[in-house]
Amino acid sequence: MKRQSGFSLVSVFIVGAILMALLVLGLKVVPVYAEYFAVKKAFSKVISGTDVAASPTEFRNAFQRFADVDDITSVDRQMIEVTKDNGRASMHVDYRRTVKLYGPVSLLFEFSVDS
């Protein structure tokens, strides 16, 4: 009689648990990066759509309009630094986002966005 090889029932459960953990991790991480890319997109739209002579408050208010539409909650308008150099405006923000995983375990994401 030939010896059978392959996955045992325990192996299938272990592989399934690992895949499930990776799926849950992915479902928690994807929204964080989606928000990061929304912030980058909002910065580029604000810079291209706002007059260079505008005040920093106008740049921040323009960003807030995009943030309200795109549901950006990690960046507030007061966190944004607006600088003007040689007739060109630029925006910068550093922010953190913490994602709770399980119990005392969480992930910390640190982002820096420039326009």
MMTF fields as JSON, N, C-alpha, C and O atoms, coordinates in Angstrom:
{
  "mmtfVersion": "1.0.0",
  "mmtfProducer": "UNKNOWN",
  "numBonds": 459,
  "numAtoms": 460,
  "numGroups": 115,
  "numChains": 1,
  "numModels": 1,
  "chainsPerModel": [1],
  "groupsPerChain": [115],
  "chainIdList": ["A"],
  "bondAtomList": [4, 2, 8, 6, 12, 10, 16, 14, 20, 18, 24, 22, 28, 26, 32, 30, 36, 34, 40, 38, 44, 42, 48, 46, 52, 50, 56, 54, 60, 58, 64, 62, 68, 66, 72, 70, 76, 74, 80, 78, 84, 82, 88, 86, 92, 90, 96, 94, 100, 98, 104, 102, 108, 106, 112, 110, 116, 114, 120, 118, 124, 122, 128, 126, 132, 130, 136, 134, 140, 138, 144, 142, 148, 146, 152, 150, 156, 154, 160, 158, 164, 162, 168, 166, 172, 170, 176, 174, 180, 178, 184, 182, 188, 186, 192, 190, 196, 194, 200, 198, 204, 202, 208, 206, 212, 210, 216, 214, 220, 218, 224, 222, 228, 226, 232, 230, 236, 234, 240, 238, 244, 242, 248, 246, 252, 250, 256, 254, 260, 258, 264, 262, 268, 266, 272, 270, 276, 274, 280, 278, 284, 282, 288, 286, 292, 290, 296, 294, 300, 298, 304, 302, 308, 306, 312, 310, 316, 314, 320, 318, 324, 322, 328, 326, 332, 330, 336, 334, 340, 338, 344, 342, 348, 346, 352, 350, 356, 354, 360, 358, 364, 362, 368, 366, 372, 370, 376, 374, 380, 378, 384, 382, 388, 386, 392, 390, 396, 394, 400, 398, 404, 402, 408, 406, 412, 410, 416, 414, 420, 418, 424, 422, 428, 426, 432, 430, 436, 434, 440, 438, 444, 442, 448, 446, 452, 450, 456, 454],
  "bondOrderList": [1, 1, 1, 1, 1, 1, 1, 1, 1, 1, 1, 1, 1, 1, 1, 1, 1, 1, 1, 1, 1, 1, 1, 1, 1, 1, 1, 1, 1, 1, 1, 1, 1, 1, 1, 1, 1, 1, 1, 1, 1, 1, 1, 1, 1, 1, 1, 1, 1, 1, 1, 1, 1, 1, 1, 1, 1, 1, 1, 1, 1, 1, 1, 1, 1, 1, 1, 1, 1, 1, 1, 1, 1, 1, 1, 1, 1, 1, 1, 1, 1, 1, 1, 1, 1, 1, 1, 1, 1, 1, 1, 1, 1, 1, 1, 1, 1, 1, 1, 1, 1, 1, 1, 1, 1, 1, 1, 1, 1, 1, 1, 1, 1, 1],
  "groupList": [{"groupName": "MET", "atomNameList": ["N", "CA", "C", "O"], "elementList": ["N", "C", "C", "O"], "formalChargeList": [0, 0, 0, 0], "bondAtomList": [1, 0, 2, 1, 3, 2], "bondOrderList": [1, 1, 2], "singleLetterCode": "M", "chemCompType": "L-PEPTIDE LINKING"}, {"groupName": "LYS", "atomNameList": ["N", "CA", "C", "O"], "elementList": ["N", "C", "C", "O"], "formalChargeList": [0, 0, 0, 0], "bondAtomList": [1, 0, 2, 1, 3, 2], "bondOrderList": [1, 1, 2], "singleLetterCode": "K", "chemCompType": "L-PEPTIDE LINKING"}, {"groupName": "ARG", "atomNameList": ["N", "CA", "C", "O"], "elementList": ["N", "C", "C", "O"], "formalChargeList": [0, 0, 0, 0], "bondAtomList": [1, 0, 2, 1, 3, 2], "bondOrderList": [1, 1, 2], "singleLetterCode": "R", "chemCompType": "L-PEPTIDE LINKING"}, {"groupName": "GLN", "atomNameList": ["N", "CA", "C", "O"], "elementList": ["N", "C", "C", "O"], "formalChargeList": [0, 0, 0, 0], "bondAtomList": [1, 0, 2, 1, 3, 2], "bondOrderList": [1, 1, 2], "singleLetterCode": "Q", "chemCompType": "L-PEPTIDE LINKING"}, {"groupName": "SER", "atomNameList": ["N", "CA", "C", "O"], "elementList": ["N", "C", "C", "O"], "formalChargeList": [0, 0, 0, 0], "bondAtomList": [1, 0, 2, 1, 3, 2], "bondOrderList": [1, 1, 2], "singleLetterCode": "S", "chemCompType": "L-PEPTIDE LINKING"}, {"groupName": "GLY", "atomNameList": ["N", "CA", "C", "O"], "elementList": ["N", "C", "C", "O"], "formalChargeList": [0, 0, 0, 0], "bondAtomList": [1, 0, 2, 1, 3, 2], "bondOrderList": [1, 1, 2], "singleLetterCode": "G", "chemCompType": "PEPTIDE LINKING"}, {"groupName": "PHE", "atomNameList": ["N", "CA", "C", "O"], "elementList": ["N", "C", "C", "O"], "formalChargeList": [0, 0, 0, 0], "bondAtomList": [1, 0, 2, 1, 3, 2], "bondOrderList": [1, 1, 2], "singleLetterCode": "F", "chemCompType": "L-PEPTIDE LINKING"}, {"groupName": "LEU", "atomNameList": ["N", "CA", "C", "O"], "elementList": ["N", "C", "C", "O"], "formalChargeList": [0, 0, 0, 0], "bondAtomList": [1, 0, 2, 1, 3, 2], "bondOrderList": [1, 1, 2], "singleLetterCode": "L", "chemCompType": "L-PEPTIDE LINKING"}, {"groupName": "VAL", "atomNameList": ["N", "CA", "C", "O"], "elementList": ["N", "C", "C", "O"], "formalChargeList": [0, 0, 0, 0], "bondAtomList": [1, 0, 2, 1, 3, 2], "bondOrderList": [1, 1, 2], "singleLetterCode": "V", "chemCompType": "L-PEPTIDE LINKING"}, {"groupName": "ILE", "atomNameList": ["N", "CA", "C", "O"], "elementList": ["N", "C", "C", "O"], "formalChargeList": [0, 0, 0, 0], "bondAtomList": [1, 0, 2, 1, 3, 2], "bondOrderList": [1, 1, 2], "singleLetterCode": "I", "chemCompType": "L-PEPTIDE LINKING"}, {"groupName": "ALA", "atomNameList": ["N", "CA", "C", "O"], "elementList": ["N", "C", "C", "O"], "formalChargeList": [0, 0, 0, 0], "bondAtomList": [1, 0, 2, 1, 3, 2], "bondOrderList": [1, 1, 2], "singleLetterCode": "A", "chemCompType": "L-PEPTIDE LINKING"}, {"groupName": "PRO", "atomNameList": ["N", "CA", "C", "O"], "elementList": ["N", "C", "C", "O"], "formalChargeList": [0, 0, 0, 0], "bondAtomList": [1, 0, 2, 1, 3, 2], "bondOrderList": [1, 1, 2], "singleLetterCode": "P", "chemCompType": "L-PEPTIDE LINKING"}, {"groupName": "TYR", "atomNameList": ["N", "CA", "C", "O"], "elementList": ["N", "C", "C", "O"], "formalChargeList": [0, 0, 0, 0], "bondAtomList": [1, 0, 2, 1, 3, 2], "bondOrderList": [1, 1, 2], "singleLetterCode": "Y", "chemCompType": "L-PEPTIDE LINKING"}, {"groupName": "GLU", "atomNameList": ["N", "CA", "C", "O"], "elementList": ["N", "C", "C", "O"], "formalChargeList": [0, 0, 0, 0], "bondAtomList": [1, 0, 2, 1, 3, 2], "bondOrderList": [1, 1, 2], "singleLetterCode": "E", "chemCompType": "L-PEPTIDE LINKING"}, {"groupName": "THR", "atomNameList": ["N", "CA", "C", "O"], "elementList": ["N", "C", "C", "O"], "formalChargeList": [0, 0, 0, 0], "bondAtomList": [1, 0, 2, 1, 3, 2], "bondOrderList": [1, 1, 2], "singleLetterCode": "T", "chemCompType": "L-PEPTIDE LINKING"}, {"groupName": "ASP", "atomNameList": ["N", "CA", "C", "O"], "elementList": ["N", "C", "C", "O"], "formalChargeList": [0, 0, 0, 0], "bondAtomList": [1, 0, 2, 1, 3, 2], "bondOrderList": [1, 1, 2], "singleLetterCode": "D", "chemCompType": "L-PEPTIDE LINKING"}, {"groupName": "ASN", "atomNameList": ["N", "CA", "C", "O"], "elementList": ["N", "C", "C", "O"], "formalChargeList": [0, 0, 0, 0], "bondAtomList": [1, 0, 2, 1, 3, 2], "bondOrderList": [1, 1, 2], "singleLetterCode": "N", "chemCompType": "L-PEPTIDE LINKING"}, {"groupName": "HIS", "atomNameList": ["N", "CA", "C", "O"], "elementList": ["N", "C", "C", "O"], "formalChargeList": [0, 0, 0, 0], "bondAtomList": [1, 0, 2, 1, 3, 2], "bondOrderList": [1, 1, 2], "singleLetterCode": "H", "chemCompType": "L-PEPTIDE LINKING"}],
  "groupTypeList": [0, 1, 2, 3, 4, 5, 6, 4, 7, 8, 4, 8, 6, 9, 8, 5, 10, 9, 7, 0, 10, 7, 7, 8, 7, 5, 7, 1, 8, 8, 11, 8, 12, 10, 13, 12, 6, 10, 8, 1, 1, 10, 6, 4, 1, 8, 9, 4, 5, 14, 15, 8, 10, 10, 4, 11, 14, 13, 6, 2, 16, 10, 6, 3, 2, 6, 10, 15, 8, 15, 15, 9, 14, 4, 8, 15, 2, 3, 0, 9, 13, 8, 14, 1, 15, 16, 5, 2, 10, 4, 0, 17, 8, 15, 12, 2, 2, 14, 8, 1, 7, 12, 5, 11, 8, 4, 7, 7, 6, 13, 6, 4, 8, 15, 4],
  "groupIdList": [1, 2, 3, 4, 5, 6, 7, 8, 9, 10, 11, 12, 13, 14, 15, 16, 17, 18, 19, 20, 21, 22, 23, 24, 25, 26, 27, 28, 29, 30, 31, 32, 33, 34, 35, 36, 37, 38, 39, 40, 41, 42, 43, 44, 45, 46, 47, 48, 49, 50, 51, 52, 53, 54, 55, 56, 57, 58, 59, 60, 61, 62, 63, 64, 65, 66, 67, 68, 69, 70, 71, 72, 73, 74, 75, 76, 77, 78, 79, 80, 81, 82, 83, 84, 85, 86, 87, 88, 89, 90, 91, 92, 93, 94, 95, 96, 97, 98, 99, 100, 101, 102, 103, 104, 105, 106, 107, 108, 109, 110, 111, 112, 113, 114, 115],
  "secStructList": [7, 7, 7, 7, 7, 1, 7, 7, 2, 2, 2, 2, 2, 2, 2, 2, 2, 2, 2, 2, 2, 2, 2, 2, 2, 2, 2, 2, 2, 2, 2, 2, 2, 2, 2, 2, 2, 2, 2, 2, 2, 2, 2, 2, 2, 2, 2, 2, 2, 1, 7, 6, 6, 1, 7, 2, 2, 2, 2, 2, 2, 2, 2, 2, 2, 2, 2, 2, 2, 2, 6, 7, 7, 1, 7, 7, 4, 4, 4, 7, 3, 3, 3, 3, 3, 6, 6, 3, 3, 3, 3, 3, 3, 3, 3, 3, 3, 3, 3, 3, 3, 3, 6, 6, 3, 3, 3, 3, 3, 3, 3, 3, 3, 3, 7],
  "xCoordList": [0.838, 0.0, 0.886, 1.893, 0.506, 1.282, 0.929, -0.242, 1.944, 1.713, 1.16, 1.692, 0.109, -0.501, 0.211, 0.686, 0.279, 0.893, -0.071, -0.994, 0.167, -0.701, -0.954, -0.292, -1.905, -2.237, -3.13, -4.077, -2.807, -3.7, -4.753, -4.652, -5.737, -6.796, -6.236, -6.665, -5.282, -4.657, -3.888, -3.937, -3.184, -2.442, -3.381, -3.07, -4.513, -5.493, -6.004, -6.156, -6.27, -6.729, -5.655, -5.961, -4.408, -3.311, -3.138, -3.028, -3.113, -2.982, -4.181, -4.022, -5.37, -6.567, -6.508, -6.912, -6.008, -5.892, -4.882, -5.107, -3.774, -2.766, -3.34, -3.157, -4.029, -4.635, -5.702, -5.824, -6.467, -7.498, -6.862, -7.355, -5.768, -5.075, -4.518, -4.595, -3.959, -3.445, -4.573, -4.397, -5.713, -6.863, -7.355, -7.636, -7.458, -7.899, -6.9, -7.294, -5.606, -4.57, -4.693, -4.609, -4.888, -5.049, -6.274, -6.228, -7.365, -8.587, -8.447, -9.171, -7.533, -7.314, -6.287, -6.331, -5.363, -4.285, -4.706, -4.289, -5.506, -5.89, -6.552, -6.201, -7.482, -8.077, -7.071, -7.231, -6.037, -5.016, -4.275, -4.068, -3.876, -3.174, -4.11, -3.677, -5.366, -6.328, -6.461, -6.54, -6.484, -6.56, -5.278, -5.336, -4.124, -2.841, -2.837, -2.446, -3.273, -3.306, -4.356, -4.18, -5.437, -6.43, -5.843, -6.137, -5.01, -4.346, -3.396, -3.366, -2.621, -1.695, -2.454, -2.041, -3.562, -4.363, -4.965, -4.987, -5.449, -6.026, -4.962, -5.236, -3.752, -2.667, -2.377, -2.251, -2.27, -1.949, -3.081, -2.818, -4.33, -5.452, -5.495, -5.796, -5.197, -5.199, -4.094, -4.324, -2.905, -1.782, -2.061, -1.77, -2.62, -2.871, -4.095, -4.189, -5.028, -6.256, -6.344, -7.331, -5.327, -5.355, -4.287, -3.172, -4.635, -3.693, -2.526, -2.712, -1.33, -0.128, -0.213, 0.355, -0.91, -1.023, -1.991, -2.106, -2.677, -3.646, -2.927, -1.751, -3.651, -3.075, -3.009, -3.719, -2.162, -2.117, -3.474, -3.784, -4.275, -5.609, -6.478, -7.255, -6.353, -7.134, -6.698, -7.534, -5.392, -4.913, -5.482, -5.934, -5.457, -5.974, -7.479, -7.964, -8.212, -9.66, -9.966, -10.908, -9.162, -9.347, -9.088, -9.816, -8.049, -7.791, -8.958, -9.361, -9.497, -10.589, -11.813, -12.525, -12.057, -13.174, -12.949, -13.868, -11.71, -11.403, -11.467, -11.931, -11.004, -11.011, -12.436, -12.698, -13.347, -14.743, -15.355, -16.111, -15.031, -15.584, -14.971, -15.685, -13.643, -12.937, -12.872, -12.221, -13.536, -13.584, -12.185, -11.855, -11.375, -10.042, -10.191, -10.553, -9.911, -10.102, -8.794, -8.786, -7.695, -6.422, -5.682, -4.814, -6.012, -5.323, -6.327, -7.364, -6.007, -6.834, -6.154, -4.934, -6.919, -6.342, -5.286, -4.387, -5.362, -4.355, -3.01, -1.994, -2.98, -1.739, -0.897, 0.285, -1.482, -0.821, 0.074, -0.337, 1.313, 2.253, 2.237, 2.434, 2.004, 2.001, 3.181, 3.335, 4.024, 5.178, 5.153, 4.665, 5.695, 5.791, 7.243, 7.881, 7.761, 9.155, 9.276, 8.86, 9.844, 10.057, 8.773, 8.776, 7.699, 6.441, 5.762, 4.866, 6.17, 5.564, 5.141, 5.921, 3.919, 3.415, 3.614, 3.537, 3.867, 3.957, 3.287, 3.204, 2.82, 2.133, 2.83, 3.344, 2.839, 3.484, 2.694, 2.177, 2.614, 1.996, 2.658, 2.938, 2.896, 3.322, 2.187, 1.684, 1.79, 0.727, 0.907, 1.612, 0.256, 0.302, -1.104, -2.089, -1.161, -2.439, -2.207, -1.339, -2.966, -2.852, -4.05, -5.196, -3.763, -4.813, -4.766, -3.755, -5.845, -5.945, -6.142, -7.025, -5.325, -5.465, -6.225, -7.336, -5.605, -6.224, -5.648, -4.431, -6.502, -6.035, -5.044, -5.357, -3.841, -2.845, -2.008, -1.092, -2.306, -1.511, -2.135, -3.328, -1.301, -1.773, -0.633, 0.534, -0.987, -0.009, 0.033, -1.004, 1.241, 1.416, 1.974, 3.019, 1.277, 1.722, 2.104, 1.341, 3.277, 3.724, 3.861, 4.596, 3.144, 3.146, 3.673, 3.489, 4.329, 4.786, 4.385, 4.818, 3.561, 3.045, 3.504, 3.324, 4.1, 4.529, 3.846, 3.517, 3.64, 3.082, 4.15, 3.893],
  "yCoordList": [-1.171, 0.0, 1.238, 1.299, 2.192, 3.419, 4.412, 4.598, 5.041, 6.047, 7.317, 7.794, 7.86, 9.071, 10.295, 10.303, 11.32, 12.581, 13.719, 13.587, 14.819, 15.977, 16.685, 16.417, 17.579, 18.344, 17.519, 16.867, 17.563, 16.958, 17.997, 19.161, 17.582, 18.494, 19.616, 20.764, 19.285, 20.295, 21.305, 22.505, 20.827, 21.729, 22.675, 23.854, 22.171, 23.013, 24.102, 25.252, 23.753, 24.754, 25.801, 26.988, 25.373, 26.32, 27.266, 28.477, 26.73, 27.574, 28.513, 29.682, 28.013, 28.858, 29.981, 31.107, 29.687, 30.722, 31.786, 32.975, 31.363, 32.33, 33.208, 34.425, 32.603, 33.383, 34.34, 35.464, 33.899, 34.758, 35.938, 37.063, 35.69, 36.773, 37.787, 38.993, 37.309, 38.22, 39.014, 40.191, 38.39, 39.087, 40.193, 41.306, 39.887, 40.895, 42.043, 43.208, 41.721, 42.755, 43.642, 44.866, 43.031, 43.798, 44.692, 45.826, 44.191, 44.991, 46.177, 47.163, 46.096, 47.222, 48.206, 49.388, 47.746, 48.595, 49.35, 50.492, 48.751, 49.374, 50.743, 51.663, 50.936, 52.272, 53.345, 54.515, 52.952, 53.917, 54.45, 55.657, 53.557, 53.998, 54.698, 55.588, 54.315, 55.024, 56.473, 57.378, 56.697, 58.063, 58.831, 60.015, 58.178, 58.813, 59.302, 60.435, 58.446, 58.85, 59.933, 60.761, 59.943, 61.016, 62.345, 63.387, 62.318, 63.542, 64.057, 65.255, 63.155, 63.568, 64.184, 65.204, 63.554, 64.06, 65.419, 66.317, 65.572, 66.853, 67.942, 69.061, 67.641, 68.62, 69.073, 70.271, 68.135, 68.523, 69.337, 70.266, 69.005, 69.784, 71.184, 72.15, 71.3, 72.619, 73.484, 74.655, 72.931, 73.703, 74.134, 75.271, 73.243, 73.608, 74.509, 75.244, 74.47, 75.233, 76.508, 77.237, 76.8, 77.999, 78.964, 78.561, 80.238, 81.27, 81.351, 81.239, 81.545, 81.624, 82.798, 82.737, 83.856, 85.037, 84.82, 85.68, 83.697, 83.436, 83.272, 82.911, 83.541, 83.426, 81.948, 81.115, 81.628, 80.244, 79.74, 78.556, 80.634, 80.236, 79.793, 78.847, 80.472, 80.071, 78.697, 77.902, 78.411, 77.081, 76.023, 74.966, 76.309, 75.35, 75.136, 74.009, 76.214, 76.081, 75.281, 74.489, 75.494, 74.719, 73.235, 72.373, 72.945, 71.545, 70.972, 69.83, 71.748, 71.252, 70.883, 69.933, 71.627, 71.28, 69.904, 69.088, 69.649, 68.328, 67.253, 66.139, 67.589, 66.621, 66.235, 65.079, 67.186, 66.886, 65.946, 65.041, 66.158, 65.325, 63.923, 62.931, 63.841, 62.556, 61.845, 60.807, 62.388, 61.791, 61.585, 60.507, 62.637, 62.627, 63.103, 64.253, 62.213, 62.547, 62.67, 63.223, 62.169, 62.176, 63.495, 63.778, 64.307, 65.583, 66.711, 66.753, 67.616, 68.786, 69.988, 69.996, 70.985, 72.14, 72.868, 73.476, 72.827, 73.503, 72.784, 73.379, 71.532, 70.762, 71.084, 70.744, 71.728, 71.94, 73.166, 74.234, 73.001, 74.112, 74.564, 73.759, 75.843, 76.406, 77.352, 78.26, 77.139, 78.014, 78.493, 77.81, 79.689, 80.262, 80.624, 81.281, 80.184, 80.434, 80.619, 79.759, 81.739, 82.048, 81.932, 81.355, 82.469, 82.472, 81.117, 80.918, 80.196, 78.865, 78.523, 78.667, 78.075, 77.674, 76.174, 75.403, 75.778, 74.35, 74.087, 74.963, 72.873, 72.467, 71.234, 70.4, 71.134, 70.001, 69.631, 70.496, 68.333, 67.859, 66.538, 65.683, 66.396, 65.133, 64.675, 65.448, 63.432, 62.939, 61.451, 60.747, 61.0, 59.605, 59.029, 59.73, 57.75, 57.051, 55.715, 54.945, 55.443, 54.193, 53.311, 53.76, 52.048, 51.079, 49.989, 49.304, 49.836, 48.823, 47.46, 47.293, 46.489, 45.147, 44.225, 43.783, 43.949, 43.033, 43.298, 43.274, 43.545, 43.777, 44.926, 46.043, 44.658, 45.724, 45.918, 46.741, 45.183, 45.235, 46.223, 46.159, 47.14, 48.096, 48.417, 48.153, 48.986, 49.414, 50.933, 51.592, 51.488, 52.936, 53.272, 52.757, 54.133, 54.596, 56.06, 56.856, 56.424, 57.819, 58.256, 57.651, 59.313, 59.806, 61.229, 62.009, 61.555, 62.909, 63.211, 62.528, 64.23, 64.554, 65.949, 66.9, 66.066, 67.344, 67.539, 66.577, 68.806, 69.072, 69.653, 69.953],
  "zCoordList": [0.0, 0.0, 0.0, 0.706, -0.779, -0.932, 0.167, 0.496, 0.725, 1.778, 1.146, 0.143, 1.717, 1.189, 1.732, 2.868, 0.912, 1.352, 1.051, 0.246, 1.709, 1.506, 2.819, 3.822, 2.804, 4.008, 4.93, 4.49, 6.198, 7.183, 7.562, 7.174, 8.301, 8.715, 9.586, 9.475, 10.449, 11.304, 10.451, 10.717, 9.436, 8.541, 7.809, 7.638, 7.382, 6.692, 7.63, 7.217, 8.889, 9.856, 10.133, 10.241, 10.249, 10.507, 9.328, 9.518, 8.121, 6.925, 6.813, 6.464, 7.104, 7.07, 8.09, 7.797, 9.29, 10.323, 9.916, 10.137, 9.324, 8.865, 7.762, 7.78, 6.805, 5.721, 6.247, 5.76, 7.231, 7.814, 8.54, 8.446, 9.265, 9.965, 8.967, 9.203, 7.86, 6.836, 6.183, 5.867, 5.98, 5.407, 6.34, 5.895, 7.626, 8.596, 8.657, 8.706, 8.655, 8.661, 7.422, 7.522, 6.266, 5.036, 5.06, 4.583, 5.609, 5.678, 6.623, 6.485, 7.573, 8.48, 7.935, 8.277, 7.096, 6.583, 5.322, 5.128, 4.479, 3.205, 3.392, 2.654, 4.327, 4.489, 4.908, 4.559, 5.653, 6.075, 4.854, 4.728, 3.96, 2.762, 1.778, 1.047, 1.75, 0.897, 1.347, 0.516, 2.662, 3.173, 2.863, 2.529, 2.967, 2.645, 1.193, 0.916, 0.276, -1.129, -1.376, -2.269, -0.608, -0.717, -0.258, -0.843, 0.79, 1.257, 0.18, -0.102, -0.421, -1.487, -2.665, -3.217, -3.039, -4.154, -3.816, -4.659, -2.595, -2.18, -2.183, -2.617, -1.708, -1.727, -3.15, -3.401, -4.083, -5.46, -6.084, -6.847, -5.773, -6.307, -5.708, -6.409, -4.418, -3.774, -4.358, -4.661, -4.521, -5.057, -6.491, -6.861, -7.3, -8.698, -8.854, -9.838, -7.912, -8.066, -7.263, -7.372, -6.452, -5.62, -6.095, -6.425, -6.128, -6.558, -5.576, -4.364, -6.111, -5.278, -4.307, -3.216, -4.686, -3.825, -2.661, -1.787, -2.64, -1.569, -0.232, -0.178, 0.823, 2.169, 2.58, 2.016, 3.555, 4.048, 4.543, 4.415, 5.105, 5.564, 4.395, 4.522, 3.256, 2.079, 1.572, 1.14, 1.623, 1.242, 2.191, 1.75, 3.477, 4.462, 4.293, 4.402, 4.028, 3.818, 2.555, 2.528, 1.505, 0.276, 0.541, 0.048, 1.321, 1.679, 2.474, 2.251, 3.39, 4.232, 3.394, 3.721, 2.321, 1.435, 0.803, 0.741, 0.331, -0.222, 0.869, 0.622, 2.061, 3.166, 3.546, 3.879, 3.499, 3.821, 2.789, 3.14, 1.529, 0.463, 0.494, 0.349, 0.684, 0.632, 1.98, 2.098, 2.994, 4.326, 4.912, 5.406, 4.846, 5.446, 6.883, 7.132, 7.824, 9.235, 10.012, 11.112, 9.467, 10.202, 10.108, 10.934, 9.113, 8.91, 9.095, 8.433, 9.998, 10.235, 9.589, 9.423, 9.23, 8.527, 9.348, 8.768, 10.676, 11.504, 11.475, 11.834, 11.062, 11.016, 9.785, 9.742, 8.794, 7.505, 7.553, 8.007, 7.075, 6.94, 5.478, 4.568, 5.27, 3.92, 3.81, 4.627, 2.792, 2.564, 1.125, 0.224, 0.937, -0.406, -0.651, 0.172, -1.801, -2.134, -3.643, -4.42, -4.044, -5.467, -6.286, -7.373, -5.774, -6.509, -6.584, -7.405, -5.749, -5.743, -4.32, -3.379, -4.177, -2.859, -2.679, -3.636, -1.45, -1.142, 0.202, 1.064, 0.35, 1.573, 2.134, 1.388, 3.461, 4.122, 5.373, 6.08, 5.627, 6.869, 7.275, 6.435, 8.557, 9.162, 10.065, 10.881, 9.919, 10.79, 11.059, 10.336, 12.111, 12.526, 12.541, 12.77, 12.292, 12.369, 13.055, 12.644, 14.081, 14.826, 14.509, 14.527, 14.217, 13.915, 14.978, 15.133, 15.692, 16.743, 16.092, 15.251, 16.477, 15.924, 16.878, 16.586, 18.012, 18.959, 20.34, 20.524, 21.293, 22.659, 22.726, 22.314, 23.247, 23.362, 22.095, 22.085, 21.042, 19.813, 18.836, 18.539, 18.342, 17.337, 16.385, 16.676, 15.251, 14.251, 14.231, 14.297, 14.14, 14.057, 12.684, 12.287, 11.964, 10.654, 10.78, 11.328, 10.28, 10.276, 8.825, 8.045, 8.476, 7.107, 7.053, 7.987, 5.953, 5.67, 4.231, 3.304, 4.05, 2.72, 2.341, 3.101, 1.16, 0.596, -0.747, -1.44, -1.101, -2.423, -3.305, -4.47]
}
